[in-house]
């Protein structure tokens, strides 16, 4: 790092979210190239060479960048629909629309999803994309291109569906792929785009959609494919009571036992939601190191229930936060999930002892990094880790009277992002994206949403 250009951030509160939850009421962070070189209390060391920028961060809290562990970007252009449905009713209502997406729509929707997340402190995003209509273009490539242009670190979970209505699933027959076609396309996506290096900006996971939209063979062969290629596995699990009933009726067992029978528990697996988990299910996830993407706003929107996050954490289950698709969480912002995770879990059995502010921040940073298999590289502020960090402005009227900055960030209103860095490069400045024209994205997403609505209406 001796010859690297340096950025020095000073006079800020710092929540490192390291193993000891180290915090500094007033401290500094030194970025050298794409790494965190040093941090600590007081002012930065004298004599630093190649300092190209100094940031006076008075009134700010610096944290690791937020890590989103579950999303469906394409849903950005179907927000505000089916607003009073449970999961299965919502899916049946929207699948006929989603089955008509194409590359321009998916690219615009990815831009919109990424813009709002990045503007709100997300530095690592993921997208679980599983709708690939025939003749729709290079959807995976469009999503990856949008992430690259925004500047965020990114995991594409290449999803798939092959269990349609004729096979007892929920998607319409024209919305699914064949078993062999889905596996071949997934393997090609991994080979084209996955980067396994320490500072990788793009990674790929294998991600059949859910027990009610994929065959048992696609799940089991998908797990074999992921492990042969050395990538992670992602799917939906235990989201609703209807899903649990579906699994018992079709497979003769609950979701967790079904996933274990198909090779879908392990340290390389994470699942979205996991709302309806009994003690045995939680123990199985803890024993195998299987991760969970907790999506509190979406779970509330679809009336799915309250996930047992405190019990999962107590058992040692890796847990991160997810926005989920914006057709079930129209805000699309992960920083609001810090607050919602804390508040919604306090409605559960543990009440006020369920989660505190620092646990919520850990879910959104280190917890997410662990779930994505990247805790060595990101998720906490430590020397040698990648320089993915956020400066939250906490000296405005919205937060200034809250003495503790972490409490202000989690319990207070959504805090403005003064600066966000990914891989040492700034992507947000005073709440605006640096590499993408937000106004142009807004126009594009509206146009593509209207286009999709017209196509759907025409049948």
Coordinates of C-alpha atoms in Angstrom, one line a residue:
X1 CA 0.0 0.0 0.0
X2 CA 3.0 2.3 0.2
X3 CA 2.5 3.8 -3.2
X4 CA -1.3 3.8 -3.2
X5 CA -3.3 7.0 -3.3
X6 CA -4.8 7.7 0.1
X7 CA -8.1 9.2 1.2
X8 CA -8.3 10.4 4.9
X9 CA -11.6 10.7 6.7
X10 CA -11.4 12.5 10.1
X11 CA -13.5 13.8 13.0
X12 CA -16.2 11.2 12.6
X13 CA -17.9 8.7 14.9
X14 CA -17.0 5.2 13.8
X15 CA -18.9 1.9 14.3
X16 CA -16.5 -0.8 13.0
X17 CA -18.9 -3.8 13.5
X18 CA -15.8 -5.9 14.1
X19 CA -15.8 -9.0 16.3
X20 CA -15.6 -6.7 19.4
X21 CA -18.0 -4.1 18.2
X22 CA -15.2 -1.5 18.5
X23 CA -16.5 2.1 18.3
X24 CA -14.7 5.5 18.3
X25 CA -16.7 8.6 19.3
X26 CA -14.2 10.7 17.3
X27 CA -11.8 9.0 15.0
X28 CA -10.3 8.6 11.5
X29 CA -10.2 6.1 8.6
X30 CA -7.4 5.9 6.0
X31 CA -8.2 4.4 2.6
X32 CA -5.3 3.3 0.5
X33 CA -6.2 2.2 -2.9
X34 CA -9.2 -0.2 -2.5
X35 CA -8.4 -1.2 1.1
X36 CA -8.8 0.2 4.6
X37 CA -5.3 0.9 5.7
X38 CA -5.9 2.1 9.2
X39 CA -8.5 3.5 11.5
X40 CA -8.7 4.5 15.2
X41 CA -9.4 7.2 17.7
X42 CA -8.3 10.9 17.3
X43 CA -6.7 12.3 14.2
X44 CA -5.0 10.3 11.4
X45 CA -1.2 9.6 11.7
X46 CA 1.1 12.4 10.5
X47 CA 3.4 11.9 7.5
X48 CA 1.0 9.9 5.3
X49 CA 2.2 10.0 1.7
X50 CA 0.1 10.3 -1.5
X51 CA -2.9 11.8 0.3
X52 CA -5.2 13.0 -2.5
X53 CA -8.2 13.9 -0.4
X54 CA -9.0 14.8 3.2
X55 CA -12.7 14.7 4.4
X56 CA -13.7 16.5 7.5
X57 CA -16.6 14.2 8.6
X58 CA -17.7 16.2 11.6
X59 CA -21.3 15.3 12.5
X60 CA -21.1 12.0 10.7
X61 CA -21.1 8.3 11.6
X62 CA -18.9 6.0 9.5
X63 CA -20.0 2.4 9.2
X64 CA -19.3 -0.5 6.8
X65 CA -21.4 -0.3 3.7
X66 CA -24.8 -2.0 3.9
X67 CA -25.0 -5.5 2.3
X68 CA -28.3 -6.6 0.7
X69 CA -28.8 -10.3 0.7
X70 CA -32.1 -10.8 -1.2
X71 CA -33.8 -8.8 -3.9
X72 CA -35.6 -9.1 -7.3
X73 CA -34.7 -6.1 -9.3
X74 CA -37.1 -6.7 -12.2
X75 CA -40.0 -6.0 -9.8
X76 CA -39.1 -2.3 -9.8
X77 CA -41.4 -1.8 -12.8
X78 CA -44.4 -3.6 -11.2
X79 CA -44.5 -1.7 -7.9
X80 CA -47.8 -0.8 -6.3
X81 CA -49.7 -3.8 -7.7
X82 CA -51.6 -6.6 -5.8
X83 CA -51.2 -4.6 -2.6
X84 CA -53.7 -6.6 -0.5
X85 CA -52.7 -10.2 -1.2
X86 CA -50.8 -12.9 0.7
X87 CA -47.8 -14.5 -1.0
X88 CA -49.5 -17.1 -3.2
X89 CA -52.3 -14.8 -4.2
X90 CA -49.7 -12.1 -5.0
X91 CA -47.7 -14.5 -7.1
X92 CA -50.7 -15.7 -9.1
X93 CA -51.7 -12.1 -9.7
X94 CA -48.3 -11.0 -10.9
X95 CA -46.7 -14.0 -12.7
X96 CA -48.6 -13.3 -16.0
X97 CA -47.1 -9.8 -16.0
X98 CA -43.6 -10.9 -15.0
X99 CA -43.6 -13.5 -17.7
X100 CA -43.6 -10.7 -20.4
X101 CA -40.4 -8.9 -19.3
X102 CA -37.5 -8.4 -21.7
X103 CA -34.0 -7.1 -21.7
X104 CA -34.8 -3.3 -21.9
X105 CA -37.3 -3.7 -19.0
X106 CA -34.9 -5.7 -16.9
X107 CA -32.1 -3.3 -17.4
X108 CA -34.2 -0.2 -16.5
X109 CA -35.6 -2.0 -13.4
X110 CA -32.1 -3.0 -12.3
X111 CA -31.0 0.6 -12.7
X112 CA -33.9 1.8 -10.5
X113 CA -33.4 -0.8 -7.8
X114 CA -29.7 -0.2 -7.6
X115 CA -30.0 3.5 -7.6
X116 CA -32.2 3.7 -4.6
X117 CA -30.2 1.1 -2.7
X118 CA -26.9 2.8 -3.4
X119 CA -28.2 6.2 -2.6
X120 CA -29.3 4.7 0.8
X121 CA -25.9 3.2 1.8
X122 CA -25.9 -0.2 0.1
X123 CA -22.4 -1.0 -1.2
X124 CA -23.0 -4.7 -1.9
X125 CA -26.2 -5.7 -3.7
X126 CA -27.6 -9.0 -4.8
X127 CA -30.3 -9.9 -7.2
X128 CA -32.2 -13.2 -7.3
X129 CA -33.5 -13.2 -10.9
X130 CA -35.5 -16.3 -11.9
X131 CA -37.8 -15.2 -14.7
X132 CA -36.3 -15.9 -18.1
X133 CA -39.0 -15.8 -20.8
X134 CA -38.0 -17.3 -24.2
X135 CA -36.7 -14.7 -26.6
X136 CA -36.3 -12.0 -23.9
X137 CA -32.6 -11.3 -24.5
X138 CA -29.6 -11.3 -22.2
X139 CA -31.3 -10.6 -18.9
X140 CA -28.4 -11.6 -16.7
X141 CA -26.0 -9.5 -18.7
X142 CA -28.3 -6.5 -18.5
X143 CA -28.5 -6.8 -14.7
X144 CA -24.7 -7.1 -14.3
X145 CA -24.2 -4.2 -16.6
X146 CA -26.5 -2.0 -14.5
X147 CA -24.6 -3.0 -11.3
X148 CA -21.2 -2.2 -12.9
X149 CA -22.4 1.2 -14.1
X150 CA -23.8 2.1 -10.6
X151 CA -20.5 1.1 -9.0
X152 CA -21.7 -1.4 -6.4
X153 CA -20.3 -4.8 -5.5
X154 CA -22.7 -7.4 -6.8
X155 CA -23.9 -11.0 -6.5
X156 CA -26.3 -12.2 -9.2
X157 CA -28.2 -15.3 -8.0
X158 CA -29.1 -16.9 -11.3
X159 CA -32.5 -18.2 -10.6
X160 CA -34.8 -20.6 -12.5
X161 CA -38.2 -22.2 -12.5
X162 CA -39.3 -25.4 -14.1
X163 CA -42.5 -26.4 -12.1
X164 CA -45.4 -24.7 -13.8
X165 CA -49.2 -24.9 -13.3
X166 CA -49.4 -28.2 -15.2
X167 CA -47.0 -29.8 -12.8
X168 CA -48.7 -28.4 -9.6
X169 CA -46.6 -25.2 -9.4
X170 CA -47.7 -21.6 -9.3
X171 CA -46.0 -20.0 -12.4
X172 CA -48.0 -20.1 -15.7
X173 CA -46.7 -22.7 -18.2
X174 CA -45.1 -20.1 -20.5
X175 CA -43.1 -18.5 -17.7
X176 CA -40.7 -21.4 -16.9
X177 CA -37.6 -23.0 -18.4
X178 CA -36.8 -26.6 -19.0
X179 CA -34.7 -28.5 -16.5
X180 CA -31.8 -28.9 -18.8
X181 CA -32.1 -25.5 -20.2
X182 CA -32.1 -23.8 -16.8
X183 CA -29.0 -25.8 -15.7
X184 CA -27.1 -25.1 -18.9
X185 CA -27.9 -21.3 -18.8
X186 CA -26.9 -21.1 -15.1
X187 CA -23.6 -22.8 -15.8
X188 CA -22.9 -20.5 -18.7
X189 CA -23.7 -17.4 -16.5
X190 CA -21.2 -18.6 -13.8
X191 CA -18.5 -19.3 -16.4
X192 CA -19.0 -15.9 -18.1
X193 CA -19.3 -13.6 -15.1
X194 CA -18.2 -15.1 -11.7
X195 CA -15.1 -13.7 -10.2
X196 CA -13.7 -15.5 -7.1
X197 CA -10.9 -13.0 -6.3
X198 CA -10.7 -11.2 -2.9
X199 CA -11.8 -7.9 -4.4
X200 CA -14.4 -9.3 -6.9
X201 CA -17.0 -6.9 -8.0
X202 CA -19.3 -9.5 -9.6
X203 CA -20.1 -13.0 -8.3
X204 CA -22.7 -15.5 -9.3
X205 CA -24.8 -18.0 -7.2
X206 CA -27.0 -20.9 -8.3
X207 CA -30.6 -20.1 -7.3
X208 CA -33.6 -22.2 -8.3
X209 CA -36.5 -20.1 -7.2
X210 CA -38.6 -22.0 -4.5
X211 CA -40.1 -25.4 -3.7
X212 CA -43.4 -24.4 -5.4
X213 CA -41.8 -23.3 -8.6
X214 CA -39.0 -25.8 -9.2
X215 CA -38.8 -29.6 -9.5
X216 CA -36.9 -31.7 -7.0
X217 CA -34.5 -32.7 -9.7
X218 CA -33.7 -29.0 -10.5
X219 CA -33.0 -28.4 -6.8
X220 CA -30.7 -31.4 -6.4
X221 CA -28.9 -31.0 -9.7
X222 CA -28.6 -27.3 -9.0
X223 CA -26.8 -28.0 -5.7
X224 CA -24.5 -30.4 -7.5
X225 CA -23.7 -27.8 -10.2
X226 CA -23.0 -25.1 -7.7
X227 CA -20.6 -27.2 -5.7
X228 CA -18.8 -28.4 -8.9
X229 CA -18.3 -24.8 -10.0
X230 CA -17.4 -23.6 -6.5
X231 CA -20.2 -21.0 -6.1
X232 CA -22.9 -20.4 -3.5
X233 CA -26.5 -21.5 -3.5
X234 CA -29.6 -19.4 -2.9
X235 CA -33.4 -20.0 -2.8
X236 CA -36.6 -19.0 -0.9
X237 CA -37.5 -21.1 2.1
X238 CA -40.2 -21.4 4.8
X239 CA -41.8 -18.0 3.8
X240 CA -45.4 -18.8 4.6
X241 CA -47.8 -21.3 6.2
X242 CA -49.1 -22.0 2.6
X243 CA -45.6 -23.0 1.5
X244 CA -45.3 -25.4 4.5
X245 CA -48.6 -27.0 3.7
X246 CA -47.5 -27.3 0.0
X247 CA -44.3 -29.1 1.0
X248 CA -46.1 -31.5 3.3
X249 CA -48.8 -32.3 0.7
X250 CA -46.3 -32.7 -2.2
X251 CA -43.2 -34.1 -0.5
X252 CA -44.5 -35.5 2.7
X253 CA -42.2 -33.3 4.8
X254 CA -41.6 -29.7 5.8
X255 CA -39.4 -27.2 3.9
X256 CA -36.3 -27.7 5.9
X257 CA -36.3 -31.5 5.8
X258 CA -37.1 -31.2 2.0
X259 CA -34.2 -28.9 1.4
X260 CA -31.8 -31.2 3.4
X261 CA -33.0 -34.2 1.3
X262 CA -32.0 -32.3 -1.9
X263 CA -28.6 -31.1 -0.7
X264 CA -29.7 -27.6 0.2
X265 CA -28.3 -27.1 3.7
X266 CA -24.7 -26.0 4.2
X267 CA -22.3 -23.2 4.7
X268 CA -22.5 -22.3 1.0
X269 CA -26.3 -21.9 1.1
X270 CA -28.5 -19.0 2.2
X271 CA -32.3 -18.8 2.0
X272 CA -34.7 -15.9 1.9
X273 CA -37.3 -15.3 4.6
X274 CA -37.3 -18.4 6.8
X275 CA -40.3 -17.1 8.7
X276 CA -41.9 -20.4 9.7
X277 CA -39.1 -22.3 11.3
X278 CA -39.5 -24.5 14.4
X279 CA -36.8 -25.3 16.9
X280 CA -35.6 -28.3 14.8
X281 CA -35.4 -26.2 11.7
X282 CA -33.3 -23.6 13.4
X283 CA -31.0 -26.2 14.9
X284 CA -30.5 -27.7 11.4
X285 CA -29.5 -24.3 10.0
X286 CA -27.2 -23.7 12.9
X287 CA -25.6 -27.2 12.6
X288 CA -25.0 -26.8 8.9
X289 CA -24.1 -23.1 8.8
X290 CA -27.0 -22.3 6.4
X291 CA -27.7 -18.6 6.2
X292 CA -30.9 -16.5 6.2
X293 CA -31.8 -13.3 4.4
X294 CA -34.3 -11.6 6.7
X295 CA -36.8 -9.4 4.8
X296 CA -39.0 -7.7 7.5
X297 CA -40.8 -5.2 5.3
X298 CA -41.7 -7.7 2.7
X299 CA -42.8 -10.3 5.3
X300 CA -45.1 -7.6 6.7
X301 CA -46.4 -6.5 3.3
X302 CA -47.4 -10.0 2.4
X303 CA -48.6 -10.9 5.9
X304 CA -46.2 -13.8 6.0
X305 CA -45.3 -13.5 9.7
X306 CA -42.4 -12.6 12.0
X307 CA -39.2 -14.6 11.5
X308 CA -37.5 -15.9 14.7
X309 CA -34.4 -13.8 14.2
X310 CA -33.4 -13.6 17.9
X311 CA -33.6 -17.4 18.2
X312 CA -31.6 -17.9 15.0
X313 CA -28.9 -15.5 16.2
X314 CA -28.8 -17.2 19.6
X315 CA -28.3 -20.6 17.8
X316 CA -25.5 -19.3 15.7
X317 CA -27.4 -19.1 12.3
X318 CA -25.8 -16.5 9.9
X319 CA -28.5 -13.8 9.3
X320 CA -28.4 -10.8 7.0
X321 CA -31.0 -8.3 5.8
X322 CA -32.8 -8.2 2.4
X323 CA -35.0 -5.6 0.7
X324 CA -36.8 -8.4 -1.3
X325 CA -38.4 -7.5 -4.6
X326 CA -40.0 -4.0 -4.8
X327 CA -43.4 -5.4 -5.7
X328 CA -43.5 -6.5 -2.1
X329 CA -41.4 -3.7 -0.6
X330 CA -42.1 -0.6 -2.7
X331 CA -39.4 1.6 -0.9
X332 CA -36.6 -0.7 -2.1
X333 CA -34.2 0.8 0.6
X334 CA -32.1 -1.4 2.8
X335 CA -31.4 1.2 5.5
X336 CA -35.0 1.3 6.4
X337 CA -34.8 -2.5 7.1
X338 CA -32.4 -1.8 10.0
X339 CA -35.2 -0.1 11.8
X340 CA -38.0 -2.5 10.6
X341 CA -36.0 -5.5 11.6
X342 CA -35.6 -4.2 15.1
X343 CA -39.2 -3.0 15.5
X344 CA -41.0 -6.0 13.9
X345 CA -39.0 -8.5 15.9
X346 CA -40.0 -6.7 19.1
X347 CA -43.6 -7.7 18.3
X348 CA -42.5 -11.3 18.6
X349 CA -42.0 -13.5 21.6
X350 CA -38.9 -11.8 22.9
X351 CA -40.5 -8.3 22.9
X352 CA -38.2 -5.5 23.9
X353 CA -35.2 -7.9 24.3
X354 CA -35.5 -9.2 20.7
X355 CA -32.9 -6.9 19.0
X356 CA -31.0 -3.8 19.9
X357 CA -29.6 -1.1 17.6
X358 CA -26.1 -2.6 17.3
X359 CA -27.5 -6.0 16.5
X360 CA -29.6 -4.5 13.8
X361 CA -26.6 -2.7 12.3
X362 CA -24.7 -6.0 12.4
X363 CA -27.4 -7.7 10.5
X364 CA -27.2 -5.1 7.7
X365 CA -23.4 -5.2 7.5
X366 CA -21.3 -8.1 8.8
X367 CA -24.3 -10.4 8.9
X368 CA -25.0 -9.8 5.2
X369 CA -21.3 -10.3 4.3
X370 CA -21.3 -13.6 6.1
X371 CA -24.4 -14.8 4.4
X372 CA -22.9 -13.9 1.0
X373 CA -19.7 -15.7 1.9
X374 CA -17.6 -12.5 1.9
X375 CA -17.0 -11.7 5.6
X376 CA -13.2 -11.9 5.0
X377 CA -13.4 -9.0 2.6
X378 CA -16.3 -6.7 3.7
X379 CA -18.9 -6.2 6.4
X380 CA -16.7 -4.5 9.0
X381 CA -14.1 -1.7 9.1
X382 CA -10.8 -3.3 9.7
X383 CA -7.3 -2.8 8.3
X384 CA -6.8 -5.0 5.2
X385 CA -10.5 -5.2 4.3
X386 CA -12.0 -3.7 1.2
X387 CA -12.9 0.0 1.5
X388 CA -16.7 -0.3 1.3
X389 CA -18.0 2.3 3.8
X390 CA -20.6 5.0 4.3
X391 CA -20.7 8.4 5.9
X392 CA -24.1 9.0 7.5
X393 CA -25.0 12.7 8.2
X394 CA -26.4 12.8 11.8
X395 CA -26.1 16.5 12.7
X396 CA -29.4 17.7 11.0
X397 CA -32.6 18.3 12.8
X398 CA -33.7 14.7 12.2
X399 CA -30.9 13.2 14.4
X400 CA -28.9 15.9 16.1
X401 CA -30.6 15.5 19.5
X402 CA -29.9 11.8 19.7
X403 CA -26.6 11.4 21.6
X404 CA -25.7 7.9 20.5
X405 CA -25.0 7.8 16.7
X406 CA -25.8 4.1 16.2
X407 CA -29.1 4.6 18.0
X408 CA -29.7 7.7 15.8
X409 CA -29.0 5.7 12.6
X410 CA -31.2 2.7 13.5
X411 CA -34.1 4.2 15.5
X412 CA -34.2 7.5 13.7
X413 CA -35.4 8.6 10.3
X414 CA -33.5 7.4 7.3
X415 CA -30.2 9.3 7.6
X416 CA -28.8 11.2 4.6
X417 CA -25.7 9.6 3.0
X418 CA -23.0 12.2 2.5
X419 CA -20.6 9.8 0.9
X420 CA -20.5 6.1 0.0
X421 CA -17.3 4.3 -1.1
X422 CA -17.0 0.9 -2.9
X423 CA -13.6 -0.6 -3.4
X424 CA -12.1 2.7 -2.4
X425 CA -14.1 4.6 -5.1
X426 CA -16.8 7.1 -4.2
X427 CA -20.2 6.3 -5.7
X428 CA -22.5 8.7 -3.8
X429 CA -21.9 12.4 -3.0
X430 CA -24.4 14.3 -0.8
X431 CA -27.2 11.8 -1.5
X432 CA -26.7 11.7 -5.3
X433 CA -25.2 9.0 -7.4
X434 CA -22.0 9.9 -9.1
X435 CA -22.0 7.5 -12.0
X436 CA -25.7 7.3 -13.0
X437 CA -28.2 10.0 -14.0
X438 CA -31.0 9.4 -11.5
X439 CA -33.5 11.6 -13.4
X440 CA -32.9 9.6 -16.6
X441 CA -33.3 6.4 -14.7
X442 CA -36.6 7.6 -13.3
X443 CA -37.9 8.4 -16.8
X444 CA -36.7 5.0 -18.1
X445 CA -38.2 3.0 -15.4
X446 CA -41.6 4.8 -15.8
X447 CA -41.5 4.2 -19.6
X448 CA -40.7 0.5 -19.2
X449 CA -43.3 0.0 -16.5
X450 CA -45.9 1.6 -18.8
X451 CA -44.7 -0.6 -21.7
X452 CA -45.0 -3.7 -19.7
X453 CA -48.5 -2.8 -18.6
X454 CA -49.5 -2.3 -22.2
X455 CA -48.0 -5.6 -23.3
X456 CA -49.7 -7.5 -20.5
X457 CA -53.1 -5.8 -21.2
X458 CA -52.8 -6.9 -24.9
X459 CA -52.3 -10.5 -23.7

